[in-house]
């Protein structure tokens, strides 16, 4: 795996491929080569589980092999929550869980969804139920129009530390 920091305003990208894995078979000589680069962001790179070429899946009359990438799509916990957001999340967790449990008991039980319409209906019902209970049970904080909404307690602590050092 090779890393390459690209310029510009976008986050750094990783050239993600393994040397020696061919991505192309030359039409005339049948030599195997790897001229193709696969890019991903530095944040996405740890989520790549498997990366391979599948020669047998190559379409007819093409020289490139398909690049098969398996990505872990499990959501990660966000550690960048502001203190007010964390308070909102922690406040009323048990009440929310109980209310949500009661609300979810009113919708049909899980079943195999065979049509797109059934899936859409189940998704809408579930999402609506969750959002209703979140809006009812989690208190909202009211920010002053004069507050710096991007400022956090962590930044406040860092500013105090810098002021003490300087």
Tab-separated table of C-alpha atoms in Angstrom:
chain	number	residue	atom	x	y	z
A	1	UNK	CA	0.000	0.000	0.000
A	2	UNK	CA	1.431	3.379	-0.993
A	3	UNK	CA	0.481	6.717	0.522
A	4	UNK	CA	0.418	9.905	-1.474
A	5	UNK	CA	-0.658	13.308	-0.203
A	6	UNK	CA	-2.410	15.182	-2.986
A	7	UNK	CA	-2.510	18.965	-3.012
A	8	UNK	CA	-5.653	21.080	-2.964
A	9	UNK	CA	-8.343	21.679	-0.423
A	10	UNK	CA	-9.608	18.095	-0.244
A	11	UNK	CA	-8.393	15.759	2.522
A	12	UNK	CA	-5.270	13.745	1.724
A	13	UNK	CA	-5.905	10.686	-0.435
A	14	UNK	CA	-4.296	7.296	-0.326
A	15	UNK	CA	-3.273	5.435	-3.463
A	16	UNK	CA	-4.629	2.089	-2.407
A	17	UNK	CA	-3.349	-0.959	-4.259
A	18	UNK	CA	-0.902	-3.763	-3.745
A	19	UNK	CA	2.101	-3.989	-6.049
A	20	UNK	CA	2.087	-7.125	-8.122
A	21	UNK	CA	-1.692	-7.417	-8.422
A	22	UNK	CA	-2.395	-7.002	-12.117
A	23	UNK	CA	-5.298	-4.808	-13.203
A	24	UNK	CA	-4.736	-5.074	-16.967
A	25	UNK	CA	-3.783	-7.683	-19.531
A	26	UNK	CA	-2.145	-6.197	-22.635
A	27	UNK	CA	-4.140	-7.052	-25.762
A	28	UNK	CA	-1.184	-7.916	-27.996
A	29	UNK	CA	1.398	-9.423	-25.670
A	30	UNK	CA	-0.892	-10.776	-22.918
A	31	UNK	CA	1.487	-9.278	-20.349
A	32	UNK	CA	-0.095	-8.587	-16.967
A	33	UNK	CA	0.350	-4.982	-15.751
A	34	UNK	CA	-0.936	-2.734	-12.980
A	35	UNK	CA	-1.331	0.794	-14.413
A	36	UNK	CA	-4.527	1.562	-12.472
A	37	UNK	CA	-4.595	3.377	-9.146
A	38	UNK	CA	-7.423	3.081	-6.649
A	39	UNK	CA	-7.864	6.173	-4.464
A	40	UNK	CA	-9.605	6.506	-1.136
A	41	UNK	CA	-9.546	9.069	1.657
A	42	UNK	CA	-7.305	8.594	4.667
A	43	UNK	CA	-10.412	8.250	6.855
A	44	UNK	CA	-11.828	5.496	4.626
A	45	UNK	CA	-8.633	3.457	4.380
A	46	UNK	CA	-9.033	1.576	7.723
A	47	UNK	CA	-12.515	0.430	6.631
A	48	UNK	CA	-11.191	-1.497	3.606
A	49	UNK	CA	-11.375	-5.163	4.523
A	50	UNK	CA	-10.391	-6.851	1.270
A	51	UNK	CA	-9.057	-5.732	-2.094
A	52	UNK	CA	-8.624	-8.049	-5.077
A	53	UNK	CA	-8.728	-8.471	-8.842
A	54	UNK	CA	-11.127	-10.986	-10.330
A	55	UNK	CA	-9.835	-12.051	-13.754
A	56	UNK	CA	-12.753	-14.408	-14.334
A	57	UNK	CA	-15.242	-11.497	-14.014
A	58	UNK	CA	-13.616	-9.481	-16.813
A	59	UNK	CA	-16.179	-8.419	-19.428
A	60	UNK	CA	-15.761	-9.575	-23.013
A	61	UNK	CA	-13.384	-7.590	-25.269
A	62	UNK	CA	-11.821	-5.600	-22.433
A	63	UNK	CA	-8.295	-5.522	-21.126
A	64	UNK	CA	-8.936	-4.368	-17.531
A	65	UNK	CA	-9.826	-6.686	-14.668
A	66	UNK	CA	-12.591	-5.763	-12.210
A	67	UNK	CA	-11.315	-4.361	-8.919
A	68	UNK	CA	-13.264	-5.904	-6.050
A	69	UNK	CA	-13.146	-3.916	-2.806
A	70	UNK	CA	-14.938	-5.024	0.372
A	71	UNK	CA	-15.612	-2.114	2.737
A	72	UNK	CA	-16.721	-2.286	6.369
A	73	UNK	CA	-19.760	-0.002	6.578
A	74	UNK	CA	-20.336	-0.347	10.339
A	75	UNK	CA	-20.993	3.141	11.696
A	76	UNK	CA	-18.389	4.413	14.120
A	77	UNK	CA	-19.141	6.423	17.253
A	78	UNK	CA	-18.566	10.132	16.714
A	79	UNK	CA	-16.159	11.496	19.313
A	80	UNK	CA	-16.540	15.065	18.027
A	81	UNK	CA	-19.905	15.724	19.669
A	82	UNK	CA	-20.258	19.109	21.293
A	83	UNK	CA	-20.987	19.145	25.062
A	84	UNK	CA	-24.560	20.337	24.493
A	85	UNK	CA	-25.172	17.489	22.042
A	86	UNK	CA	-23.716	14.992	24.515
A	87	UNK	CA	-26.012	16.349	27.239
A	88	UNK	CA	-28.991	15.974	24.927
A	89	UNK	CA	-28.016	12.401	24.168
A	90	UNK	CA	-27.452	11.411	27.795
A	91	UNK	CA	-30.563	13.156	29.130
A	92	UNK	CA	-33.558	10.884	29.266
A	93	UNK	CA	-31.891	7.832	27.764
A	94	UNK	CA	-33.972	5.382	29.816
A	95	UNK	CA	-37.195	7.328	29.225
A	96	UNK	CA	-36.470	7.365	25.498
A	97	UNK	CA	-35.734	3.641	25.475
A	98	UNK	CA	-39.006	2.831	27.271
A	99	UNK	CA	-41.104	5.156	25.098
A	100	UNK	CA	-39.459	3.826	21.943
A	101	UNK	CA	-40.080	0.249	23.042
A	102	UNK	CA	-43.780	1.033	23.549
A	103	UNK	CA	-44.001	2.837	20.201
A	104	UNK	CA	-42.252	0.007	18.320
A	105	UNK	CA	-44.701	-2.517	19.807
A	106	UNK	CA	-47.493	-0.737	17.910
A	107	UNK	CA	-45.950	-1.322	14.469
A	108	UNK	CA	-46.116	-4.714	12.691
A	109	UNK	CA	-43.470	-7.251	13.762
A	110	UNK	CA	-40.452	-7.878	11.536
A	111	UNK	CA	-41.198	-9.945	8.449
A	112	UNK	CA	-39.567	-10.723	5.129
A	113	UNK	CA	-39.990	-7.806	2.744
A	114	UNK	CA	-40.502	-8.999	-0.809
A	115	UNK	CA	-41.318	-5.782	-2.664
A	116	UNK	CA	-39.821	-2.333	-2.856
A	117	UNK	CA	-43.111	-0.815	-1.630
A	118	UNK	CA	-43.080	-3.029	1.485
A	119	UNK	CA	-39.506	-1.997	2.220
A	120	UNK	CA	-40.302	1.712	1.805
A	121	UNK	CA	-43.374	1.397	4.059
A	122	UNK	CA	-41.432	-0.453	6.782
A	123	UNK	CA	-38.578	2.052	6.596
A	124	UNK	CA	-40.927	5.037	6.789
A	125	UNK	CA	-42.851	3.557	9.723
A	126	UNK	CA	-39.675	2.753	11.660
A	127	UNK	CA	-38.021	6.114	10.966
A	128	UNK	CA	-41.164	8.055	11.850
A	129	UNK	CA	-41.578	6.142	15.117
A	130	UNK	CA	-37.988	6.776	16.161
A	131	UNK	CA	-38.044	10.461	15.226
A	132	UNK	CA	-41.350	11.046	17.050
A	133	UNK	CA	-39.985	9.590	20.278
A	134	UNK	CA	-36.665	11.450	19.971
A	135	UNK	CA	-38.490	14.755	19.449
A	136	UNK	CA	-40.791	14.097	22.407
A	137	UNK	CA	-38.323	12.652	24.939
A	138	UNK	CA	-35.026	14.464	24.320
A	139	UNK	CA	-34.968	18.072	25.503
A	140	UNK	CA	-33.548	20.602	23.075
A	141	UNK	CA	-31.016	23.163	24.165
A	142	UNK	CA	-31.612	26.757	23.210
A	143	UNK	CA	-28.484	28.533	22.124
A	144	UNK	CA	-28.081	32.260	22.444
A	145	UNK	CA	-27.661	34.022	19.096
A	146	UNK	CA	-24.408	35.436	20.505
A	147	UNK	CA	-22.740	32.104	21.216
A	148	UNK	CA	-20.001	30.758	19.005
A	149	UNK	CA	-21.638	27.497	17.988
A	150	UNK	CA	-18.365	26.038	16.783
A	151	UNK	CA	-16.723	26.684	20.176
A	152	UNK	CA	-16.566	23.802	22.641
A	153	UNK	CA	-15.371	23.183	26.191
A	154	UNK	CA	-12.396	21.317	24.754
A	155	UNK	CA	-11.347	24.455	22.831
A	156	UNK	CA	-11.845	26.503	25.996
A	157	UNK	CA	-9.498	24.200	27.922
A	158	UNK	CA	-6.913	24.352	25.119
A	159	UNK	CA	-7.091	28.163	25.063
A	160	UNK	CA	-6.491	28.278	28.834
A	161	UNK	CA	-3.519	25.955	28.470
A	162	UNK	CA	-1.999	28.111	25.699
A	163	UNK	CA	-2.531	31.268	27.749
A	164	UNK	CA	-0.779	29.682	30.747
A	165	UNK	CA	2.205	28.680	28.588
A	166	UNK	CA	2.520	32.077	26.920
